[in-house]
Short mmCIF file of C-alpha atoms in Angstrom, two decimals:
data_model
loop_
_atom_site.label_atom_id
_atom_site.label_comp_id
_atom_site.label_asym_id
_atom_site.label_seq_id
_atom_site.Cartn_x
_atom_site.Cartn_y
_atom_site.Cartn_z
CA UNK A 21 0.00 0.00 0.00
CA UNK A 22 1.10 3.60 -0.47
CA UNK A 23 0.44 6.54 1.80
CA UNK A 24 0.85 7.14 5.53
CA UNK A 25 -0.56 4.93 8.27
CA UNK A 26 -2.05 6.59 11.35
CA UNK A 27 -3.10 4.89 14.57
CA UNK A 28 -5.80 6.16 16.93
CA UNK A 29 -5.88 4.70 20.42
CA UNK A 30 -4.18 4.83 23.78
CA UNK A 31 -0.72 6.16 24.54
CA UNK A 32 0.55 2.61 25.17
CA UNK A 33 0.41 1.92 21.45
CA UNK A 34 3.57 3.96 20.91
CA UNK A 35 5.55 1.39 22.94
CA UNK A 36 6.51 -0.58 19.84
CA UNK A 37 9.88 -2.19 19.17
CA UNK A 38 11.72 -0.35 16.43
CA UNK A 39 9.60 2.80 16.79
CA UNK A 40 11.30 6.16 17.28
CA UNK A 41 9.13 9.20 17.99
CA UNK A 42 10.51 12.05 15.89
CA UNK A 43 8.14 14.92 16.55
CA UNK A 44 4.94 16.01 18.32
CA UNK A 45 2.62 18.14 16.18
CA UNK A 46 0.33 20.61 17.98
CA UNK A 47 -2.14 21.05 15.14
CA UNK A 48 -4.78 23.76 15.05
CA UNK A 49 -7.96 22.81 13.24
CA UNK A 50 -11.20 24.53 12.19
CA UNK A 51 -12.89 22.44 14.89
CA UNK A 52 -10.63 23.30 17.81
CA UNK A 53 -7.79 21.38 19.41
CA UNK A 54 -7.30 17.63 18.96
CA UNK A 55 -7.27 15.37 22.00
CA UNK A 56 -3.47 15.40 22.10
CA UNK A 57 -0.51 16.29 19.91
CA UNK A 58 -0.13 14.02 16.89
CA UNK A 59 3.04 12.01 17.35
CA UNK A 60 5.11 11.40 14.25
CA UNK A 61 7.31 8.34 14.44
CA UNK A 62 9.67 6.33 12.31
CA UNK A 63 9.37 2.56 12.20
CA UNK A 64 11.37 0.35 9.89
CA UNK A 65 12.38 3.50 8.04
CA UNK A 66 8.76 4.54 7.45
CA UNK A 67 6.60 7.38 8.76
CA UNK A 68 3.77 6.48 11.15
CA UNK A 69 1.37 8.82 13.00
CA UNK A 70 -0.26 8.30 16.40
CA UNK A 71 -2.91 10.19 18.36
CA UNK A 72 -4.22 9.41 21.85
CA UNK A 73 -7.99 9.53 21.48
CA UNK A 74 -8.65 10.39 25.14
CA UNK A 75 -5.65 12.68 25.55
CA UNK A 76 -2.39 12.14 27.37
CA UNK A 77 -2.82 11.41 30.16
CA UNK A 78 -6.20 9.72 29.62
CA UNK A 79 -8.64 12.48 30.62
CA UNK A 80 -11.33 13.04 27.95
CA UNK A 81 -14.54 10.98 28.24
CA UNK A 82 -15.79 9.38 25.01
CA UNK A 83 -18.72 11.77 24.47
CA UNK A 84 -16.40 14.81 24.72
CA UNK A 85 -13.61 13.61 22.40
CA UNK A 86 -13.11 16.12 19.59
CA UNK A 87 -13.35 13.50 16.86
CA UNK A 88 -13.52 16.11 14.10
CA UNK A 89 -10.29 17.79 15.18
CA UNK A 90 -8.51 14.44 15.61
CA UNK A 91 -9.34 13.20 12.11
CA UNK A 92 -8.77 16.58 10.48
CA UNK A 93 -5.32 16.86 12.11
CA UNK A 94 -4.32 13.41 10.89
CA UNK A 95 -5.41 14.24 7.36
CA UNK A 96 -3.54 17.55 7.49
CA UNK A 97 -0.39 15.60 8.34
CA UNK A 98 -0.98 13.44 5.24
CA UNK A 99 -2.46 10.33 6.83
CA UNK A 100 -4.23 8.19 4.26
CA UNK A 101 -5.13 5.08 6.26
CA UNK A 102 -6.35 4.86 9.84
CA UNK A 103 -6.16 1.98 12.29
CA UNK A 104 -8.53 2.64 15.19
CA UNK A 105 -7.91 0.56 18.32
CA UNK A 106 -11.04 0.27 20.47
CA UNK A 107 -11.68 -1.32 23.87
CA UNK A 108 -15.14 -2.91 23.85
CA UNK A 109 -17.51 -5.15 25.75
CA UNK A 110 -18.55 -8.54 24.44
CA UNK A 111 -22.22 -9.20 23.64
CA UNK A 112 -22.30 -12.29 21.44
CA UNK A 113 -21.44 -15.65 22.95
CA UNK A 114 -18.10 -15.88 21.11
CA UNK A 115 -16.97 -12.39 22.18
CA UNK A 116 -15.19 -13.41 25.36
CA UNK A 117 -12.81 -11.11 27.25
CA UNK A 118 -9.50 -11.06 25.43
CA UNK A 119 -11.02 -11.59 21.98
CA UNK A 120 -9.73 -9.42 19.14
CA UNK A 121 -12.33 -8.36 16.58
CA UNK A 122 -12.23 -6.66 13.18
CA UNK A 123 -15.83 -5.36 13.01
CA UNK A 124 -17.58 -5.07 9.68
CA UNK A 125 -20.60 -2.95 10.60
CA UNK A 126 -21.71 -0.25 13.05
CA UNK A 127 -24.94 0.69 14.79
CA UNK A 128 -24.75 4.18 16.28
CA UNK A 129 -26.62 4.82 19.55
CA UNK A 130 -24.78 8.05 20.41
CA UNK A 131 -26.37 11.50 20.56
CA UNK A 132 -25.28 15.12 20.63
CA UNK A 133 -21.77 14.53 19.29
CA UNK A 134 -20.32 16.81 16.61
CA UNK A 135 -20.38 14.23 13.88
CA UNK A 136 -19.78 15.86 10.50
CA UNK A 137 -17.54 18.31 8.71
CA UNK A 138 -20.50 19.08 6.42
CA UNK A 139 -22.06 21.41 8.97
CA UNK A 140 -22.88 24.29 6.64
CA UNK A 141 -20.08 26.32 8.20
CA UNK A 142 -16.79 24.59 7.50
CA UNK A 143 -18.25 22.85 4.44
CA UNK A 144 -21.63 22.94 2.67
CA UNK A 145 -24.19 20.34 3.74
CA UNK A 146 -23.54 17.07 1.94
CA UNK A 147 -24.15 13.35 2.35
CA UNK A 148 -21.85 10.34 2.20
CA UNK A 149 -22.51 6.69 1.41
CA UNK A 150 -21.94 4.87 4.69
CA UNK A 151 -23.46 1.51 3.78
CA UNK A 152 -20.20 -0.25 4.58
CA UNK A 153 -18.48 1.88 7.21
CA UNK A 154 -15.07 0.24 7.26
CA UNK A 155 -12.43 0.15 4.54
CA UNK A 156 -12.03 -3.34 3.04
CA UNK A 157 -8.34 -2.74 2.35
CA UNK A 158 -7.68 -1.74 5.96
CA UNK A 159 -9.69 -4.66 7.35
CA UNK A 160 -7.64 -6.99 5.16
CA UNK A 161 -4.41 -5.35 6.35
CA UNK A 162 -5.40 -5.94 9.99
CA UNK A 163 -6.31 -9.57 9.27
CA UNK A 164 -2.98 -10.19 7.54
CA UNK A 165 -1.12 -8.50 10.39
CA UNK A 166 -2.88 -10.72 12.92
CA UNK A 167 -2.05 -13.83 10.90
CA UNK A 168 1.61 -12.83 10.59
CA UNK A 169 1.77 -12.09 14.33
CA UNK A 170 0.16 -15.43 15.16
CA UNK A 171 -2.80 -13.75 16.85
CA UNK A 172 -6.34 -15.08 16.46
CA UNK A 173 -9.00 -12.53 15.50
CA UNK A 174 -12.69 -12.66 14.67
CA UNK A 175 -13.04 -11.05 11.26
CA UNK A 176 -16.57 -9.63 11.21
CA UNK A 177 -19.30 -8.52 13.56
CA UNK A 178 -21.34 -5.45 14.44
CA UNK A 179 -20.01 -2.73 16.74
CA UNK A 180 -22.74 -0.97 18.71
CA UNK A 181 -21.59 2.50 19.80
CA UNK A 182 -23.08 3.95 22.99
CA UNK A 183 -22.81 7.40 24.53
CA UNK A 184 -20.91 6.70 27.75
CA UNK A 185 -19.13 7.36 29.91
CA UNK A 186 -21.29 5.06 32.03
CA UNK A 187 -21.53 1.42 31.06
CA UNK A 188 -24.81 0.10 29.71
CA UNK A 189 -27.71 -1.51 31.56
CA UNK A 190 -28.47 -5.19 31.03
CA UNK A 191 -31.71 -4.18 29.29
CA UNK A 192 -29.83 -1.91 26.89
CA UNK A 193 -27.44 -4.75 26.03
CA UNK A 194 -30.41 -7.08 25.50
CA UNK A 195 -31.88 -4.55 23.06
CA UNK A 196 -28.54 -4.18 21.29
CA UNK A 197 -28.20 -7.95 21.00
CA UNK A 198 -31.64 -8.09 19.41
CA UNK A 199 -30.52 -5.33 17.04
CA UNK A 200 -27.63 -7.55 15.93
CA UNK A 201 -24.71 -6.03 17.86
CA UNK A 202 -21.80 -8.32 18.73
CA UNK A 203 -19.65 -5.85 20.67
CA UNK A 204 -20.31 -2.56 22.45
CA UNK A 205 -18.05 0.45 22.87
CA UNK A 206 -18.15 4.22 23.15
CA UNK A 207 -15.63 5.53 20.60
CA UNK A 208 -16.51 3.99 17.24
CA UNK A 209 -18.66 6.91 16.13
CA UNK A 210 -18.50 9.53 14.76
CA UNK A 211 -14.86 8.61 14.19
CA UNK A 212 -15.67 6.16 11.40
CA UNK A 213 -18.07 8.45 9.51
CA UNK A 214 -15.71 11.43 9.80
CA UNK A 215 -12.94 9.31 8.30
CA UNK A 216 -15.27 8.53 5.40
CA UNK A 217 -16.07 12.23 4.93
CA UNK A 218 -12.35 13.02 4.88
CA UNK A 219 -11.70 10.17 2.40
CA UNK A 220 -9.47 8.26 4.82
CA UNK A 221 -9.33 4.47 4.73
CA UNK A 222 -10.48 3.48 8.22
CA UNK A 223 -10.97 0.23 10.14
CA UNK A 224 -11.09 -0.89 13.75
CA UNK A 225 -9.21 -3.50 15.73
CA UNK A 226 -11.42 -3.98 18.77
CA UNK A 227 -10.25 -5.67 21.98
CA UNK A 228 -12.94 -7.18 24.19
CA UNK A 229 -12.02 -6.20 27.75
CA UNK A 230 -15.18 -7.27 29.59
CA UNK A 231 -18.46 -9.11 29.11
CA UNK A 232 -21.25 -6.61 28.46
CA UNK A 233 -23.85 -5.89 31.15
CA UNK A 234 -25.92 -8.96 31.99
CA UNK A 235 -23.48 -11.30 30.23
CA UNK A 236 -21.67 -12.46 33.36
CA UNK A 237 -22.66 -13.55 36.84
CA UNK A 238 -21.00 -10.63 38.61
CA UNK A 239 -20.58 -6.90 38.29
CA UNK A 240 -18.23 -5.37 35.73
CA UNK A 241 -15.19 -3.94 37.51
CA UNK A 242 -12.57 -1.45 36.36
CA UNK A 243 -9.91 -3.82 37.69
CA UNK A 244 -11.19 -6.54 35.37
CA UNK A 245 -11.20 -4.15 32.41
CA UNK A 246 -7.70 -2.85 33.17
CA UNK A 247 -6.25 -6.36 33.50
CA UNK A 248 -7.72 -7.48 30.17
CA UNK A 249 -6.62 -4.25 28.51
CA UNK A 250 -3.06 -4.62 29.81
CA UNK A 251 -2.81 -8.20 28.53
CA UNK A 252 -4.57 -7.53 25.24
CA UNK A 253 -2.61 -4.43 24.28
CA UNK A 254 0.57 -6.53 24.07
CA UNK A 255 -1.13 -8.62 21.38
CA UNK A 256 -2.40 -5.49 19.62
CA UNK A 257 1.14 -4.11 19.48
CA UNK A 258 2.33 -7.33 17.82
CA UNK A 259 -0.35 -6.93 15.15
CA UNK A 260 0.55 -3.28 14.59
CA UNK A 261 4.20 -4.23 14.15
CA UNK A 262 3.25 -6.72 11.43
CA UNK A 263 0.82 -4.24 9.84
CA UNK A 264 3.45 -1.51 9.51
CA UNK A 265 5.83 -3.90 7.72
CA UNK A 266 3.01 -5.00 5.40
CA UNK A 267 1.63 -1.50 4.76
CA UNK A 268 4.95 -0.13 3.56
CA UNK A 269 6.13 -3.29 1.77
#
């Protein structure tokens, strides 16, 4: 593939072997400040961009993330392809904690988020085709990276995006399951649709860090989430390493 790969996720994703951070870009955008400076790194002689979705340190709740500024800043720095790393809850039976998922579809349950660049101010009102929200080429790149890294992933599934920052009720998860959702998270939208508006190839690698509400016998705890995130992010970094080599091959 040609272009520049950008990664959206937590700050821990920059802890990759062979990665050297070269510069931090404090970009100004028509939509305000991004969540954090865009980090420009070099990996295997190639340019890679990173942005911490929730800021650094982690401080911005999902409903207040400036998704428009984040995506606009990445595009301004010549990103062409976006890997979004998302921590999610598992709804479907096969979405156990620790599972890695490359979702294929989205159902958006969020509200009140600034979700378009076509707001009549920055750009005239327009409409995009969002039938298939994720880039096939990026989904294939993730799948190949996982295979190369020896990491099992579920390739497919529906990501239900909720408002947060609270977790969902068991009844809400039951409704989402009936709607066809396999995983639930709070950051998948409007990130994906903004990437489409900005003509960026975008896909998600989602890590299941907890069973969704009502899907386990006990309460969901932050300790449980943090433990699964800590273990899973090591596997995600292995996939990213393989993806970077493949992307710039």
